Amino acid sequence: MNRVVMKFGGSSVATTDKIRDVAQVILNRKKTCDQVVVVLSAMGKTTDNMIKMAEELSKNPSPRETDLLMSTGEMISASLMAIHFKSLGIDSVALTGFQAGIKSVGSHRKSKIDSIEPQRIVDELRAGKIVIVTGFQGINASGDITTLGRGGSDTSAVALAAVLGADCEIYTDVKGIYTVDPRVRKHAKKIDQLTYEETLEMANLGAKVIEPRSVAMAERFAVPLYIALNTGDVEGTYIRKEDDMEKNVITNISKKDNVLLTIVNESFGKESRITECLKNLADGDVNIDMISHARDKEGNQIISFTTDLASKALVEEILSTMEMDFEVVVNLSKVSLIGSAMRNQVGVAARAFGVLHDEKIEYYEVSTSEISISYLVDVDKENQLVNAFADEFNL
Ligand code: ASP
Ligand code: MG
């Protein structure tokens, strides 16, 4: 007996016609797989529209009720899919997160899946039904519906695949994961297979094709992931453990816009408040990265770090309250080279820096991990750099 979890995003189920098309893809898959669980996102821009409505009525919408509201988006798509299947005479059942046994913990609007009690799903599968589960939601210990953070249906799908011992297939409106965003580079290549680690790095460094938490979860529970076009007829990208996959040094170039750079000067002699500053930012829930530190000959220190542009007001408020000497730079983006083979190769950094030099592109910050190098550049240089890197590394 084999089992699969198939997840479809909001754009794949945006209209009833699209729901019909997706139903066909599910039925085709059912021919080769005994038990199929489907996880759906809300139709099209439903979630965005709901948030907009809540904000029309309140400056600060109650998180509990916003979760209740948003959870209805997935209930609509899941119910419609089951209604359609039944109209075709196909046995199917739509389940909310609660009915599917998904228990959540943590704050509203960004809760996590704590556990899944899959008995109901298993029973329905055994009864021969296609089980359709609402993504993005669970129920917490107080009996309230919570949501898993934007894009959270990927996480629902992976978690279900983990407890059901199934493969997880994420269907979307692109043909898989590409070496470079095809909108920036026409001849970008589709990647056949990637490691979890590379995919996670890509998702964190800006690639929008899959939600990062779901990749981390897939790795933790060794759930095989597959990302493919929602028509089901084009070979997509497999994500699995690193075996002896043969590949290029660089597998992908990702980019992330709307990065804010904050530069803090601490003059020599004053007691350094850098630790306190980082702590206050953390207390304000500001996520920072690309931290760099320098000390000049006089002993003055310069610390800089990046955050999302959306945190600008908060960062400025925190640093102003501390009376720090700082400036912020906007209109930046982060361009990253990613590849796990980088780990065992010399000369990758030299080639990357060579590209920036030849292209005369200035960078503000550089950061590296074992499997990536990222540059912070002006947003108007972003595409030039992506293409130049793609040329250099043959992507
Ligand atoms: N509908 C939710 C959102 O738009 C969850 C998802 O699409 O995965 O964020
Ligand atoms: Mg969505």
Coordinates of C-alpha atoms and ligand atoms in Angstrom, one line a residue:
M1 CA 0.0 0.0 0.0
N2 CA 1.4 3.4 -0.9
R3 CA 0.4 6.8 0.4
V4 CA 0.9 10.3 -0.8
V5 CA 0.1 13.8 0.4
M6 CA -0.5 16.2 -2.5
K7 CA -0.6 20.0 -1.6
F8 CA -2.0 22.6 -3.9
G9 CA -1.5 26.4 -3.3
G10 CA -4.0 29.2 -3.5
S11 CA -3.3 30.1 -7.2
S12 CA -3.9 26.4 -8.2
V13 CA -7.4 26.5 -6.7
A14 CA -8.3 30.2 -7.3
T15 CA -11.5 29.4 -9.2
T16 CA -14.0 26.6 -9.5
D17 CA -12.6 25.8 -13.0
K18 CA -9.2 25.5 -11.5
I19 CA -10.6 23.2 -8.7
R20 CA -11.9 21.0 -11.5
D21 CA -8.5 20.9 -13.2
V22 CA -6.8 20.1 -9.9
A23 CA -9.3 17.3 -9.2
Q24 CA -8.3 15.7 -12.5
V25 CA -4.6 15.8 -11.5
I26 CA -5.5 14.1 -8.1
L27 CA -7.5 11.4 -9.9
N28 CA -4.6 10.7 -12.3
R29 CA -2.3 10.4 -9.3
K30 CA -4.8 8.1 -7.6
K31 CA -4.3 5.6 -10.5
T32 CA -0.8 4.9 -9.2
C33 CA -1.2 5.5 -5.5
D34 CA -3.6 3.7 -3.2
Q35 CA -4.2 6.4 -0.6
V36 CA -4.3 10.1 -1.4
V37 CA -4.5 12.9 1.1
V38 CA -4.9 16.4 -0.4
V39 CA -4.0 19.6 1.4
L40 CA -5.4 22.8 0.1
S41 CA -4.6 26.5 0.6
A42 CA -7.3 29.1 0.4
M43 CA -8.5 30.1 -3.1
G44 CA -6.4 32.8 -4.8
K45 CA -6.0 36.0 -2.7
T46 CA -8.7 35.0 -0.1
T47 CA -6.4 35.2 2.9
D48 CA -5.1 38.6 1.9
N49 CA -8.6 39.8 1.4
M50 CA -9.7 38.6 4.8
I51 CA -6.9 40.3 6.5
K52 CA -7.8 43.5 4.6
M53 CA -11.4 43.3 5.8
A54 CA -10.3 42.7 9.4
E55 CA -8.1 45.8 9.1
E56 CA -10.9 47.8 7.8
L57 CA -12.8 47.2 11.0
S58 CA -9.9 47.4 13.4
K59 CA -6.4 48.9 13.6
N60 CA -5.3 45.9 15.5
P61 CA -7.6 43.0 14.7
S62 CA -8.0 40.5 17.5
P63 CA -5.6 37.6 16.8
R64 CA -8.0 34.9 17.9
E65 CA -10.8 36.1 15.7
T66 CA -8.4 36.8 12.8
D67 CA -7.3 33.2 13.0
L68 CA -10.9 32.0 13.0
L69 CA -11.6 34.2 10.0
M70 CA -8.5 33.1 8.1
S71 CA -9.1 29.5 8.7
T72 CA -12.4 29.7 6.8
G73 CA -10.4 30.3 3.5
E74 CA -9.0 26.8 3.5
M75 CA -12.4 25.4 4.6
I76 CA -14.0 26.9 1.5
S77 CA -11.5 25.3 -0.9
A78 CA -11.5 21.9 0.8
S79 CA -15.3 21.7 0.9
L80 CA -15.6 22.7 -2.7
M81 CA -13.1 20.1 -3.8
A82 CA -15.0 17.4 -1.9
I83 CA -18.3 18.6 -3.3
H84 CA -16.9 18.4 -6.8
F85 CA -15.5 14.8 -6.2
K86 CA -18.8 13.6 -4.9
S87 CA -20.6 15.1 -7.8
L88 CA -18.3 12.9 -10.0
G89 CA -19.3 9.9 -7.8
I90 CA -15.9 9.7 -6.2
D91 CA -15.8 9.0 -2.5
S92 CA -14.1 11.9 -0.7
V93 CA -14.2 13.7 2.6
A94 CA -13.2 17.3 3.5
L95 CA -11.7 17.7 7.0
T96 CA -10.8 20.9 8.9
G97 CA -7.5 21.0 10.8
F98 CA -9.4 20.1 13.9
Q99 CA -11.2 17.1 12.4
A100 CA -7.9 15.9 10.9
G101 CA -6.4 15.8 14.4
I102 CA -3.9 18.6 13.9
K103 CA -3.0 20.1 17.3
S104 CA -1.2 23.4 17.4
V105 CA 0.8 25.4 20.0
G106 CA 2.0 28.9 20.3
S107 CA 0.6 32.4 19.5
H108 CA -2.2 33.0 17.2
R109 CA -1.2 33.8 13.6
K110 CA 2.1 32.0 14.0
S111 CA 1.5 28.8 15.8
K112 CA 3.3 25.5 15.2
I113 CA 2.0 22.0 14.8
D114 CA 2.4 20.2 18.1
S115 CA 1.2 16.8 17.1
I116 CA -1.2 15.1 14.8
E117 CA -3.7 12.3 15.8
P118 CA -4.2 10.8 12.4
Q119 CA -6.8 8.1 13.2
R120 CA -9.7 9.8 11.4
I121 CA -7.6 10.3 8.3
V122 CA -6.4 6.7 8.4
D123 CA -10.0 5.4 8.8
E124 CA -11.2 7.5 5.9
L125 CA -8.4 6.4 3.7
R126 CA -9.1 2.8 4.6
A127 CA -12.7 3.3 3.6
G128 CA -11.3 4.2 0.2
K129 CA -11.9 8.0 0.3
I130 CA -9.8 10.8 -1.0
V131 CA -9.2 12.8 2.1
I132 CA -9.0 16.6 1.7
V133 CA -7.5 18.5 4.6
T134 CA -7.5 22.3 5.1
G135 CA -4.0 23.6 5.2
F136 CA -2.6 26.3 7.5
Q137 CA -4.6 25.5 10.6
G138 CA -4.8 23.5 13.8
I139 CA -6.5 23.6 17.1
N140 CA -4.7 24.5 20.3
A141 CA -5.1 23.2 23.9
S142 CA -7.7 25.8 24.7
G143 CA -9.8 24.5 21.8
D144 CA -9.2 27.6 19.6
I145 CA -8.4 27.5 15.9
T146 CA -4.9 28.9 15.2
T147 CA -3.1 29.4 11.9
L148 CA 0.5 28.5 11.1
G149 CA 1.9 31.7 9.6
R150 CA 1.5 32.9 6.0
G151 CA 2.3 30.1 3.6
G152 CA 1.6 27.6 6.3
S153 CA -0.2 25.0 4.2
D154 CA 3.2 23.6 3.1
T155 CA 3.9 22.9 6.7
S156 CA 0.5 21.2 7.2
A157 CA 1.3 19.0 4.2
V158 CA 4.7 18.0 5.3
A159 CA 3.6 17.3 8.9
L160 CA 0.7 15.1 7.6
A161 CA 3.1 13.2 5.3
A162 CA 5.5 12.7 8.3
V163 CA 2.8 11.1 10.5
L164 CA 1.2 9.1 7.7
G165 CA 4.5 7.8 6.4
A166 CA 3.8 9.3 3.0
D167 CA 5.7 11.2 0.4
C168 CA 4.8 14.9 0.1
E169 CA 4.2 16.5 -3.2
I170 CA 3.8 20.3 -3.4
Y171 CA 2.1 21.4 -6.6
T172 CA 2.4 25.0 -7.6
D173 CA 2.4 27.3 -10.6
V174 CA 6.0 26.8 -11.6
K175 CA 7.6 23.7 -13.0
G176 CA 9.8 23.1 -10.0
I177 CA 12.8 24.8 -8.6
Y178 CA 15.0 26.7 -11.0
T179 CA 18.7 27.5 -10.9
V180 CA 17.7 31.2 -11.2
D181 CA 14.3 33.0 -11.2
P182 CA 13.1 32.5 -14.7
R183 CA 11.6 36.0 -14.7
V184 CA 15.2 37.3 -14.4
R185 CA 16.9 34.8 -16.7
K186 CA 14.9 33.3 -19.5
H187 CA 17.1 30.3 -20.0
A188 CA 17.2 29.3 -16.3
K189 CA 17.3 25.5 -15.9
K190 CA 15.0 23.5 -13.8
I191 CA 16.8 21.6 -11.1
D192 CA 16.0 17.8 -11.0
Q193 CA 17.1 17.2 -7.4
L194 CA 18.3 19.2 -4.4
T195 CA 19.2 18.4 -0.8
Y196 CA 17.0 19.6 2.1
E197 CA 19.8 21.8 3.2
E198 CA 20.1 23.6 -0.1
T199 CA 16.4 24.0 -0.4
L200 CA 16.2 25.4 3.1
E201 CA 19.0 27.8 2.4
M202 CA 17.2 28.9 -0.8
A203 CA 13.9 29.4 1.0
N204 CA 15.6 31.4 3.7
L205 CA 17.6 33.5 1.2
G206 CA 14.5 34.5 -0.8
A207 CA 13.4 31.8 -3.1
K208 CA 9.6 31.8 -2.8
V209 CA 8.7 28.4 -4.0
I210 CA 8.4 26.7 -0.7
E211 CA 7.9 27.8 2.9
P212 CA 11.2 27.4 4.9
R213 CA 9.7 25.8 8.0
S214 CA 8.2 23.0 6.0
V215 CA 11.6 22.1 4.5
A216 CA 13.2 22.0 7.9
M217 CA 10.4 19.7 9.0
A218 CA 10.7 17.5 6.0
E219 CA 14.4 17.1 6.7
R220 CA 13.8 16.3 10.4
F221 CA 11.3 13.6 9.6
A222 CA 13.0 12.5 6.3
V223 CA 9.9 13.1 4.3
P224 CA 10.7 12.9 0.6
L225 CA 9.5 16.2 -1.0
Y226 CA 8.7 16.8 -4.6
I227 CA 7.8 20.2 -6.1
A228 CA 6.0 20.3 -9.4
L229 CA 3.7 22.1 -11.7
N230 CA 0.0 21.9 -10.8
T231 CA -0.8 20.1 -14.1
G232 CA 1.0 17.1 -12.9
D233 CA 2.4 16.3 -16.3
V234 CA 5.9 17.9 -16.1
E235 CA 8.7 16.4 -14.1
G236 CA 9.5 18.6 -11.1
T237 CA 12.2 18.8 -8.5
Y238 CA 12.9 16.1 -5.9
I239 CA 14.3 17.1 -2.5
R240 CA 15.9 14.5 -0.5
K241 CA 18.9 13.6 1.6
E242 CA 22.3 14.2 0.1
D243 CA 23.5 10.9 -1.4
D244 CA 26.0 11.0 -4.1
M245 CA 24.0 13.4 -6.2
E246 CA 26.2 14.7 -8.9
K247 CA 26.1 18.4 -9.3
N248 CA 27.6 21.8 -10.0
V249 CA 29.4 23.7 -7.2
I250 CA 26.5 26.2 -7.3
T251 CA 23.0 24.9 -7.7
N252 CA 21.0 28.1 -7.3
I253 CA 21.0 31.8 -7.1
S254 CA 18.4 33.3 -4.8
K255 CA 17.6 36.9 -4.2
K256 CA 15.7 38.8 -1.5
D257 CA 14.4 42.3 -1.9
N258 CA 13.5 44.9 0.7
V259 CA 16.5 44.5 2.9
L260 CA 17.3 47.2 5.4
L261 CA 20.9 47.9 6.4
T262 CA 21.5 49.6 9.7
I263 CA 24.9 50.9 10.6
V264 CA 25.7 51.8 14.2
N265 CA 28.7 53.8 15.3
E266 CA 30.1 53.4 18.7
S267 CA 32.8 55.8 19.4
F268 CA 35.9 54.8 21.3
G269 CA 35.9 55.2 25.1
K270 CA 32.2 54.8 25.6
E271 CA 31.1 51.5 27.2
S272 CA 29.9 49.4 24.3
R273 CA 26.1 49.0 24.2
I274 CA 26.1 46.6 21.3
T275 CA 25.0 43.6 23.3
E276 CA 22.2 45.7 24.8
C277 CA 21.2 46.9 21.4
L278 CA 21.0 43.4 20.0
K279 CA 19.0 42.3 23.0
N280 CA 16.5 45.1 22.6
L281 CA 16.0 44.3 18.9
A282 CA 15.4 40.6 19.9
D283 CA 12.9 41.7 22.5
G284 CA 11.1 43.7 19.8
D285 CA 11.0 40.5 17.7
V286 CA 13.3 42.0 15.0
N287 CA 15.0 39.2 13.1
I288 CA 18.5 40.3 12.2
D289 CA 21.2 38.8 10.0
M290 CA 24.4 39.7 8.0
I291 CA 25.9 41.2 11.2
S292 CA 29.4 42.7 10.7
H293 CA 31.7 44.4 13.0
A294 CA 34.8 46.5 12.5
R295 CA 37.1 48.6 14.7
D296 CA 39.1 51.4 13.3
K297 CA 42.6 52.5 14.4
E298 CA 41.2 54.9 16.9
G299 CA 39.2 52.1 18.5
N300 CA 35.8 53.3 17.3
Q301 CA 33.5 50.4 16.5
I302 CA 31.1 50.1 13.6
I303 CA 28.4 47.4 13.7
S304 CA 26.0 46.8 10.9
F305 CA 23.2 44.4 10.4
T306 CA 20.4 43.7 8.1
T307 CA 16.7 43.2 8.7
D308 CA 13.5 43.2 6.6
L309 CA 12.5 46.6 5.4
A310 CA 9.2 46.1 7.2
S311 CA 11.0 46.4 10.6
K312 CA 12.4 49.9 9.7
A313 CA 10.2 51.9 12.0
L314 CA 10.8 49.5 14.9
V315 CA 14.6 49.5 14.4
E316 CA 14.7 53.2 14.3
E317 CA 12.5 53.5 17.4
I318 CA 14.6 51.1 19.4
L319 CA 18.0 52.7 18.4
S320 CA 16.7 56.2 18.9
T321 CA 15.4 55.4 22.4
M322 CA 18.9 54.1 23.2
E323 CA 20.3 57.3 21.7
M324 CA 22.6 55.3 19.5
D325 CA 24.5 56.9 16.6
F326 CA 23.1 55.1 13.6
E327 CA 22.0 55.4 10.0
V328 CA 19.9 53.2 7.8
V329 CA 20.2 52.3 4.1
V330 CA 17.2 51.3 2.1
N331 CA 16.6 49.9 -1.5
L332 CA 19.0 47.0 -1.0
S333 CA 18.7 43.4 -1.9
K334 CA 20.6 40.3 -1.0
V335 CA 21.9 38.1 -3.8
S336 CA 23.0 34.6 -2.8
L337 CA 24.9 31.8 -4.4
I338 CA 23.9 28.4 -2.9
G339 CA 25.3 24.9 -3.3
S340 CA 26.3 22.2 -0.9
A341 CA 29.2 21.2 -3.1
M342 CA 30.7 24.5 -2.2
R343 CA 31.8 23.0 1.1
N344 CA 34.5 20.9 -0.6
Q345 CA 35.6 23.2 -3.3
V346 CA 38.2 25.9 -3.2
G347 CA 38.0 29.1 -5.3
V348 CA 34.2 29.7 -5.2
A349 CA 34.6 32.9 -3.3
A350 CA 37.4 34.1 -5.5
R351 CA 35.2 33.6 -8.6
A352 CA 32.2 35.3 -6.9
F353 CA 34.2 38.4 -5.9
G354 CA 35.7 38.4 -9.4
V355 CA 32.2 38.7 -10.9
L356 CA 31.4 41.8 -8.7
H357 CA 34.7 43.3 -9.6
D358 CA 34.3 42.8 -13.4
E359 CA 30.7 44.0 -13.3
K360 CA 31.8 47.0 -11.2
I361 CA 29.1 46.3 -8.6
E362 CA 29.6 47.6 -5.2
Y363 CA 28.5 45.7 -2.2
Y364 CA 27.6 46.7 1.3
E365 CA 27.9 43.4 3.1
V366 CA 29.0 39.9 2.5
S367 CA 28.1 36.9 4.5
T368 CA 28.8 33.2 4.1
S369 CA 27.6 29.9 5.4
E370 CA 29.0 26.5 4.7
I371 CA 26.9 26.3 1.6
S372 CA 26.2 29.9 0.5
I373 CA 27.7 33.3 -0.1
S374 CA 25.4 36.4 0.0
Y375 CA 26.1 39.9 -1.2
L376 CA 24.1 43.0 -0.2
V377 CA 23.8 45.3 -3.2
D378 CA 21.7 48.2 -4.5
V379 CA 18.4 46.9 -5.8
D380 CA 19.0 48.3 -9.2
K381 CA 22.1 46.1 -9.5
E382 CA 20.3 43.0 -8.4
N383 CA 19.4 41.5 -11.8
Q384 CA 22.7 42.3 -13.4
L385 CA 24.5 40.5 -10.6
V386 CA 22.1 37.5 -10.7
N387 CA 22.8 37.1 -14.5
A388 CA 26.5 37.6 -14.1
F389 CA 26.7 34.9 -11.5
A390 CA 24.6 32.6 -13.6
D391 CA 27.0 33.1 -16.5
E392 CA 30.1 32.5 -14.3
F393 CA 28.7 29.4 -12.7
N394 CA 26.9 28.1 -15.8
L395 CA 23.4 28.0 -14.4
Ligands
ASP1 N1 -3.8 30.7 2.9 C1 -2.6 30.9 3.7 C2 -1.8 32.1 3.2 O1 -2.2 32.6 2.2 C3 -1.8 29.7 3.8 C4 -1.2 29.2 2.5 O2 -1.5 29.6 1.5 O3 -0.3 28.3 2.6 O4 -0.8 32.4 3.8
MG2 MG -2.2 31.5 0.1

